[in-house]
């Protein structure tokens, strides 16, 4: 398999020096005389709307997209883009309804919200859940997919790739949220430009190999030769219905998944928590526009690889040692066919996505551990300087844990689906706790604690509970499982709350008034444009 040439490494080295140097300049130029936790973890008041939006996307987009989602594009087609396109609509809702509540009530971490709204027991339990998921699912999968991609492209051993990623991300992360936020602007620029070039070259390869007249002519050719890969909604009985169960991607479990991820997730919301409301909302709407672009960068190349494979290309590259087709090989295989120099830029784009996501995830892990575990229970008298130091050590230790566990993910064909499913084990309970916490003042701490304790057992039960339909027995699709678990937990929380007479006399609501949800005309216009684009996409590719 072809690997990087000297000129590719030169292009990548320029990117590495640029990002590291810019990060160091940001750190030195914006460094306060005394670094406190709000400055280190949140960069309070110093991020612009475009830095917030870019940082959200840079933290979200990683190897799980470039490799995992491209692999799902190879296997199931454009339908996997629902996670991206529906996320754009979700960000609008978060900007209107969730963000103003956080900012008005001076919320800086998600466990802090739970502590203020409910009690420390609920807060600590969920903090532990989040830390476990962030380290053992998210961080581990980013390291694994990133190292696999770099190994495939460069030929450098897997273990060396992981160490390189850990060191590079540490350079960014240890500088704090200011460095992460502003370097993410460069990272997003690189990953978008590099990703678009890779998509263009993939289409160009299709046009050359399959005799399309032009590069744009490859698009209808893809739809002609892989028509089943251009449907957004799967019918019951489709082989991938279990992963994307029909209309549930529009009105069902995907909303629970997305609203929890984009609205109740430290990893994402943290970028906007240190800003004023107008700046934070502008950042989220900018991120929503960028989300519309992501499937073009990652899913289309996966479909192109599938069409080429069906026509006899990549027969050895797309299979493992046992001869089984490995969809997650699609993006690295395409990258290896890029011209010298362009391959270096595409490699820089992939690395940018991986490193930015690692940095963002590590920063959120450090924030929750330091503010909601260490400060509360281990050293209540810790100074600001001490907490920043603890946060940095949390970054190093969590990275080491993820590096050790990462090789175990080799057994999964589509790691992106693994991430979505297992993060979904806690999503219904978390979202139910936040939703009722936001908008129903009577919701009690006891109800929230019951939801926190039951979300994983209920999700596990529904995973193994069979669904009988048309005389056949099958597993319940995980997005549908999330809907069932969410509904059960909501009902349970309401019953527990209503059964407690004290809930009526002592509501625990946050500071909320209708004026918080008013938006500017510019925000309204941008939201309408995004919704119009989504309606057109689903109409064309239904």
Short mmCIF file of C-alpha atoms in Angstrom, two decimals, residues 184-533:
data_model
loop_
_atom_site.label_atom_id
_atom_site.label_comp_id
_atom_site.label_asym_id
_atom_site.label_seq_id
_atom_site.Cartn_x
_atom_site.Cartn_y
_atom_site.Cartn_z
CA UNK A 184 -9.51 24.87 16.70
CA UNK A 185 -10.18 27.63 14.17
CA UNK A 186 -7.02 26.57 12.32
CA UNK A 187 -7.91 22.90 12.79
CA UNK A 188 -11.38 23.37 11.30
CA UNK A 189 -10.01 25.29 8.32
CA UNK A 190 -7.51 22.50 7.65
CA UNK A 191 -10.00 19.66 8.10
CA UNK A 192 -12.66 21.30 5.90
CA UNK A 193 -10.24 22.19 3.08
CA UNK A 194 -8.45 18.84 3.29
CA UNK A 195 -11.73 16.96 3.53
CA UNK A 196 -13.23 18.72 0.52
CA UNK A 197 -10.10 18.00 -1.51
CA UNK A 198 -10.28 14.31 -0.55
CA UNK A 199 -13.95 14.21 -1.57
CA UNK A 200 -13.11 15.89 -4.90
CA UNK A 201 -10.29 13.42 -5.54
CA UNK A 202 -12.53 10.46 -4.67
CA UNK A 203 -15.09 11.65 -7.21
CA UNK A 204 -12.31 12.27 -9.72
CA UNK A 205 -11.13 8.67 -9.24
CA UNK A 206 -14.66 7.40 -9.85
CA UNK A 207 -14.93 9.49 -13.02
CA UNK A 208 -11.60 8.13 -14.31
CA UNK A 209 -12.16 4.47 -13.43
CA UNK A 210 -15.82 4.28 -14.48
CA UNK A 211 -15.72 6.59 -17.50
CA UNK A 212 -17.77 9.49 -16.18
CA UNK A 213 -17.36 12.59 -18.32
CA UNK A 214 -16.55 14.99 -15.46
CA UNK A 215 -15.90 14.97 -11.74
CA UNK A 216 -19.42 16.28 -11.10
CA UNK A 217 -20.66 13.58 -13.44
CA UNK A 218 -19.42 11.05 -10.90
CA UNK A 219 -22.22 12.04 -8.51
CA UNK A 220 -25.12 10.77 -10.66
CA UNK A 221 -22.94 7.75 -11.49
CA UNK A 222 -22.65 6.96 -7.77
CA UNK A 223 -26.42 7.20 -7.41
CA UNK A 224 -26.91 5.02 -10.49
CA UNK A 225 -24.54 2.27 -9.36
CA UNK A 226 -25.37 2.41 -5.64
CA UNK A 227 -28.99 3.54 -5.57
CA UNK A 228 -29.61 1.81 -2.26
CA UNK A 229 -26.91 4.02 -0.72
CA UNK A 230 -28.86 7.23 -1.40
CA UNK A 231 -31.88 6.78 0.87
CA UNK A 232 -32.12 8.65 4.16
CA UNK A 233 -35.00 6.59 5.59
CA UNK A 234 -34.77 2.79 5.80
CA UNK A 235 -37.93 0.66 5.62
CA UNK A 236 -38.56 -2.12 8.08
CA UNK A 237 -36.73 -5.24 6.98
CA UNK A 238 -33.78 -3.32 5.55
CA UNK A 239 -30.49 -4.88 6.63
CA UNK A 240 -29.47 -1.65 8.38
CA UNK A 241 -32.88 -0.88 9.88
CA UNK A 242 -31.57 -1.81 13.32
CA UNK A 243 -28.94 0.95 13.11
CA UNK A 244 -31.24 3.62 11.61
CA UNK A 245 -34.86 2.56 12.21
CA UNK A 246 -36.88 4.42 9.61
CA UNK A 247 -38.74 7.51 10.71
CA UNK A 248 -37.10 7.39 14.16
CA UNK A 249 -34.25 9.45 12.73
CA UNK A 250 -36.71 12.32 12.23
CA UNK A 251 -39.19 12.05 15.11
CA UNK A 252 -37.81 9.39 17.47
CA UNK A 253 -34.71 8.34 19.32
CA UNK A 254 -32.26 10.37 17.27
CA UNK A 255 -33.64 13.53 18.87
CA UNK A 256 -32.95 12.12 22.34
CA UNK A 257 -29.45 11.19 21.25
CA UNK A 258 -28.79 14.60 19.68
CA UNK A 259 -30.38 16.81 22.33
CA UNK A 260 -28.44 14.99 25.02
CA UNK A 261 -25.18 15.20 23.06
CA UNK A 262 -25.44 18.83 21.95
CA UNK A 263 -27.36 20.27 24.90
CA UNK A 264 -26.41 18.28 28.02
CA UNK A 265 -22.82 17.36 27.24
CA UNK A 266 -19.88 19.11 28.90
CA UNK A 267 -17.71 18.23 25.92
CA UNK A 268 -19.81 20.39 23.58
CA UNK A 269 -21.60 23.03 25.66
CA UNK A 270 -18.40 24.03 27.48
CA UNK A 271 -17.29 26.15 24.52
CA UNK A 272 -20.27 28.49 24.87
CA UNK A 273 -20.58 28.61 28.67
CA UNK A 274 -17.92 31.28 29.12
CA UNK A 275 -19.49 33.67 26.59
CA UNK A 276 -22.41 36.09 26.69
CA UNK A 277 -25.71 34.82 25.27
CA UNK A 278 -25.52 36.59 21.90
CA UNK A 279 -21.97 35.38 21.23
CA UNK A 280 -22.78 31.85 22.38
CA UNK A 281 -25.86 31.63 20.16
CA UNK A 282 -23.95 32.97 17.16
CA UNK A 283 -21.30 30.32 17.76
CA UNK A 284 -23.89 27.54 17.86
CA UNK A 285 -25.61 28.69 14.66
CA UNK A 286 -22.22 28.87 12.92
CA UNK A 287 -21.55 25.31 14.10
CA UNK A 288 -24.96 24.26 12.68
CA UNK A 289 -23.99 25.52 9.21
CA UNK A 290 -20.70 23.63 9.41
CA UNK A 291 -22.55 20.44 10.35
CA UNK A 292 -24.45 20.58 7.04
CA UNK A 293 -21.10 20.30 5.25
CA UNK A 294 -19.67 17.28 7.11
CA UNK A 295 -21.45 14.50 5.14
CA UNK A 296 -19.97 15.89 1.92
CA UNK A 297 -16.51 15.53 3.46
CA UNK A 298 -16.87 12.06 4.99
CA UNK A 299 -19.91 10.14 3.68
CA UNK A 300 -19.57 10.77 -0.07
CA UNK A 301 -15.98 9.41 -0.13
CA UNK A 302 -17.24 6.28 1.65
CA UNK A 303 -19.92 5.75 -1.00
CA UNK A 304 -17.32 6.37 -3.74
CA UNK A 305 -15.10 3.69 -2.20
CA UNK A 306 -18.06 1.28 -2.16
CA UNK A 307 -18.81 1.83 -5.85
CA UNK A 308 -15.15 1.35 -6.77
CA UNK A 309 -14.99 -1.81 -4.66
CA UNK A 310 -18.09 -3.17 -6.39
CA UNK A 311 -16.34 -2.57 -9.70
CA UNK A 312 -13.30 -4.62 -8.74
CA UNK A 313 -11.00 -2.03 -7.17
CA UNK A 314 -9.48 -2.19 -3.65
CA UNK A 315 -10.22 -5.92 -3.40
CA UNK A 316 -7.30 -6.57 -1.06
CA UNK A 317 -7.21 -3.20 0.71
CA UNK A 318 -10.84 -3.38 1.90
CA UNK A 319 -10.58 -6.77 3.62
CA UNK A 320 -8.83 -8.01 6.75
CA UNK A 321 -6.61 -11.08 7.17
CA UNK A 322 -9.66 -13.38 7.27
CA UNK A 323 -11.09 -11.97 4.01
CA UNK A 324 -13.94 -10.09 5.72
CA UNK A 325 -14.80 -6.66 4.29
CA UNK A 326 -13.83 -3.86 6.72
CA UNK A 327 -15.86 -0.70 5.90
CA UNK A 328 -13.67 1.44 8.18
CA UNK A 329 -10.78 0.93 5.73
CA UNK A 330 -12.57 3.06 3.10
CA UNK A 331 -11.23 6.54 3.95
CA UNK A 332 -7.58 5.54 4.51
CA UNK A 333 -7.62 3.54 1.27
CA UNK A 334 -8.85 6.57 -0.68
CA UNK A 335 -6.29 8.83 0.96
CA UNK A 336 -3.48 6.52 -0.12
CA UNK A 337 -4.46 7.17 -3.74
CA UNK A 338 -4.16 10.95 -3.51
CA UNK A 339 -1.31 12.74 -5.31
CA UNK A 340 1.82 13.69 -3.36
CA UNK A 341 1.31 16.93 -1.45
CA UNK A 342 -2.47 16.62 -1.56
CA UNK A 343 -2.13 13.45 0.50
CA UNK A 344 -0.09 15.41 3.05
CA UNK A 345 -2.85 18.03 3.28
CA UNK A 346 -5.54 15.35 3.65
CA UNK A 347 -3.43 13.67 6.31
CA UNK A 348 -3.09 17.00 8.11
CA UNK A 349 -6.89 17.41 7.94
CA UNK A 350 -7.44 13.99 9.45
CA UNK A 351 -4.87 14.65 12.18
CA UNK A 352 -6.42 18.05 12.87
CA UNK A 353 -9.79 16.42 13.45
CA UNK A 354 -8.32 13.77 15.74
CA UNK A 355 -6.15 16.13 17.80
CA UNK A 356 -8.85 18.79 18.19
CA UNK A 357 -11.34 16.17 19.36
CA UNK A 358 -8.84 14.65 21.79
CA UNK A 359 -8.02 18.07 23.20
CA UNK A 360 -11.67 18.99 23.67
CA UNK A 361 -12.56 15.67 25.27
CA UNK A 362 -9.55 15.76 27.61
CA UNK A 363 -10.37 19.31 28.67
CA UNK A 364 -13.94 18.31 29.55
CA UNK A 365 -12.73 15.28 31.51
CA UNK A 366 -10.32 17.53 33.42
CA UNK A 367 -13.05 20.11 34.06
CA UNK A 368 -15.55 17.64 35.51
CA UNK A 369 -12.98 15.75 37.56
CA UNK A 370 -11.37 18.89 38.97
CA UNK A 371 -14.45 20.99 39.75
CA UNK A 372 -17.01 18.28 40.55
CA UNK A 373 -14.92 15.50 42.13
CA UNK A 374 -11.56 16.79 43.35
CA UNK A 375 -12.72 20.19 44.68
CA UNK A 376 -15.87 18.75 46.28
CA UNK A 377 -14.58 15.58 47.89
CA UNK A 378 -10.77 15.31 47.81
CA UNK A 379 -9.44 18.79 48.56
CA UNK A 380 -12.14 21.30 49.38
CA UNK A 381 -9.53 23.97 50.19
CA UNK A 382 -7.64 23.59 46.92
CA UNK A 383 -6.32 26.85 45.47
CA UNK A 384 -7.03 27.95 41.90
CA UNK A 385 -3.46 27.13 40.93
CA UNK A 386 -3.71 23.67 42.50
CA UNK A 387 -6.94 22.89 40.62
CA UNK A 388 -5.40 23.89 37.30
CA UNK A 389 -2.49 21.55 38.08
CA UNK A 390 -4.91 18.73 38.95
CA UNK A 391 -6.76 19.36 35.69
CA UNK A 392 -3.54 18.93 33.74
CA UNK A 393 -2.78 15.66 35.53
CA UNK A 394 -6.33 14.48 34.77
CA UNK A 395 -5.59 15.03 31.09
CA UNK A 396 -2.43 12.92 31.26
CA UNK A 397 -3.94 10.06 33.30
CA UNK A 398 -7.17 9.79 31.27
CA UNK A 399 -5.13 9.70 28.05
CA UNK A 400 -2.96 6.89 29.41
CA UNK A 401 -6.04 4.85 30.36
CA UNK A 402 -7.58 5.33 26.91
CA UNK A 403 -4.31 4.38 25.17
CA UNK A 404 -4.15 1.11 27.11
CA UNK A 405 -7.76 0.16 26.28
CA UNK A 406 -7.87 1.36 22.65
CA UNK A 407 -6.52 -1.83 20.97
CA UNK A 408 -9.54 -3.78 22.29
CA UNK A 409 -11.77 -1.99 19.74
CA UNK A 410 -10.25 -3.94 16.85
CA UNK A 411 -13.13 -6.44 17.06
CA UNK A 412 -15.73 -3.90 15.83
CA UNK A 413 -16.55 -3.48 12.11
CA UNK A 414 -18.15 -0.04 12.37
CA UNK A 415 -16.78 1.76 15.40
CA UNK A 416 -19.02 4.80 14.77
CA UNK A 417 -22.09 2.67 15.46
CA UNK A 418 -20.40 1.25 18.59
CA UNK A 419 -19.93 4.79 19.90
CA UNK A 420 -23.52 5.83 19.20
CA UNK A 421 -25.03 2.73 20.78
CA UNK A 422 -23.03 2.63 23.99
CA UNK A 423 -23.17 6.35 24.66
CA UNK A 424 -26.92 5.86 24.17
CA UNK A 425 -27.06 3.70 27.30
CA UNK A 426 -27.06 6.82 29.50
CA UNK A 427 -28.52 9.37 27.04
CA UNK A 428 -32.26 8.77 27.79
CA UNK A 429 -31.83 9.18 31.55
CA UNK A 430 -29.52 12.17 31.29
CA UNK A 431 -31.79 14.00 28.86
CA UNK A 432 -34.89 13.25 30.98
CA UNK A 433 -33.16 14.63 34.09
CA UNK A 434 -32.12 17.81 32.26
CA UNK A 435 -35.41 18.33 30.43
CA UNK A 436 -37.59 18.13 33.54
CA UNK A 437 -34.94 20.02 35.49
CA UNK A 438 -35.18 22.89 33.01
CA UNK A 439 -38.91 23.20 32.58
CA UNK A 440 -40.74 21.59 35.53
CA UNK A 441 -39.89 23.23 38.83
CA UNK A 442 -41.51 20.50 40.91
CA UNK A 443 -39.14 17.74 39.72
CA UNK A 444 -37.50 16.34 42.84
CA UNK A 445 -33.98 15.14 43.55
CA UNK A 446 -35.37 11.71 44.38
CA UNK A 447 -36.92 11.48 40.91
CA UNK A 448 -33.64 12.55 39.28
CA UNK A 449 -31.66 10.02 41.32
CA UNK A 450 -34.04 7.23 40.31
CA UNK A 451 -33.60 8.21 36.65
CA UNK A 452 -29.80 8.26 36.98
CA UNK A 453 -29.73 4.83 38.61
CA UNK A 454 -32.18 3.19 36.21
CA UNK A 455 -31.02 4.48 32.82
CA UNK A 456 -28.23 1.89 32.32
CA UNK A 457 -30.21 -1.12 33.68
CA UNK A 458 -33.24 -0.21 31.54
CA UNK A 459 -31.08 0.35 28.44
CA UNK A 460 -29.39 -3.01 29.05
CA UNK A 461 -32.76 -4.75 29.49
CA UNK A 462 -34.10 -3.32 26.22
CA UNK A 463 -30.90 -4.31 24.42
CA UNK A 464 -31.63 -7.97 25.12
CA UNK A 465 -35.42 -7.70 24.96
CA UNK A 466 -36.64 -9.11 21.61
CA UNK A 467 -39.11 -7.30 19.37
CA UNK A 468 -41.78 -9.42 17.67
CA UNK A 469 -43.03 -8.07 14.34
CA UNK A 470 -44.75 -9.84 11.44
CA UNK A 471 -44.06 -13.20 13.04
CA UNK A 472 -40.31 -12.62 13.31
CA UNK A 473 -38.22 -11.98 16.42
CA UNK A 474 -35.43 -9.42 16.29
CA UNK A 475 -33.50 -7.08 18.56
CA UNK A 476 -35.04 -3.67 19.19
CA UNK A 477 -33.16 -0.98 17.21
CA UNK A 478 -31.07 1.06 19.63
CA UNK A 479 -32.66 4.39 18.66
CA UNK A 480 -36.08 2.87 19.44
CA UNK A 481 -34.70 1.49 22.69
CA UNK A 482 -33.66 5.00 23.63
CA UNK A 483 -37.20 6.25 22.98
CA UNK A 484 -38.74 3.55 25.16
CA UNK A 485 -36.27 4.10 27.99
CA UNK A 486 -36.73 7.88 27.80
CA UNK A 487 -40.53 7.61 27.98
CA UNK A 488 -40.40 5.16 30.89
CA UNK A 489 -37.99 7.38 32.83
CA UNK A 490 -40.05 10.52 32.20
CA UNK A 491 -43.21 8.78 33.47
CA UNK A 492 -41.33 7.42 36.47
CA UNK A 493 -39.89 10.84 37.34
CA UNK A 494 -43.34 12.45 37.11
CA UNK A 495 -44.91 9.75 39.32
CA UNK A 496 -42.15 9.98 41.96
CA UNK A 497 -42.41 13.77 41.99
CA UNK A 498 -46.21 13.85 42.27
CA UNK A 499 -46.08 11.24 45.05
CA UNK A 500 -43.92 13.60 47.12
CA UNK A 501 -46.13 16.24 48.80
CA UNK A 502 -43.11 18.44 49.51
CA UNK A 503 -42.48 18.94 45.80
CA UNK A 504 -45.44 21.31 45.53
CA UNK A 505 -44.39 23.48 48.45
CA UNK A 506 -40.65 23.58 47.76
CA UNK A 507 -39.97 23.73 44.03
CA UNK A 508 -36.31 23.63 43.01
CA UNK A 509 -36.48 25.44 39.72
CA UNK A 510 -33.80 27.59 38.13
CA UNK A 511 -34.06 31.25 37.20
CA UNK A 512 -36.09 31.25 33.98
CA UNK A 513 -38.26 33.86 32.27
CA UNK A 514 -39.71 34.07 28.77
CA UNK A 515 -37.45 36.96 27.72
CA UNK A 516 -34.46 34.58 27.84
CA UNK A 517 -35.75 32.71 24.80
CA UNK A 518 -36.10 35.72 22.49
CA UNK A 519 -33.74 35.65 19.50
CA UNK A 520 -32.44 38.29 17.09
CA UNK A 521 -33.78 38.62 13.51
CA UNK A 522 -30.40 37.48 12.16
CA UNK A 523 -30.57 34.29 14.24
CA UNK A 524 -34.13 33.66 13.01
CA UNK A 525 -33.12 34.07 9.35
CA UNK A 526 -30.13 31.74 9.77
CA UNK A 527 -32.34 29.13 11.45
CA UNK A 528 -34.92 29.27 8.66
CA UNK A 529 -32.17 28.81 6.04
CA UNK A 530 -30.82 25.73 7.85
CA UNK A 531 -34.27 24.18 8.22
CA UNK A 532 -35.01 24.87 4.54
CA UNK A 533 -31.82 23.12 3.47
#
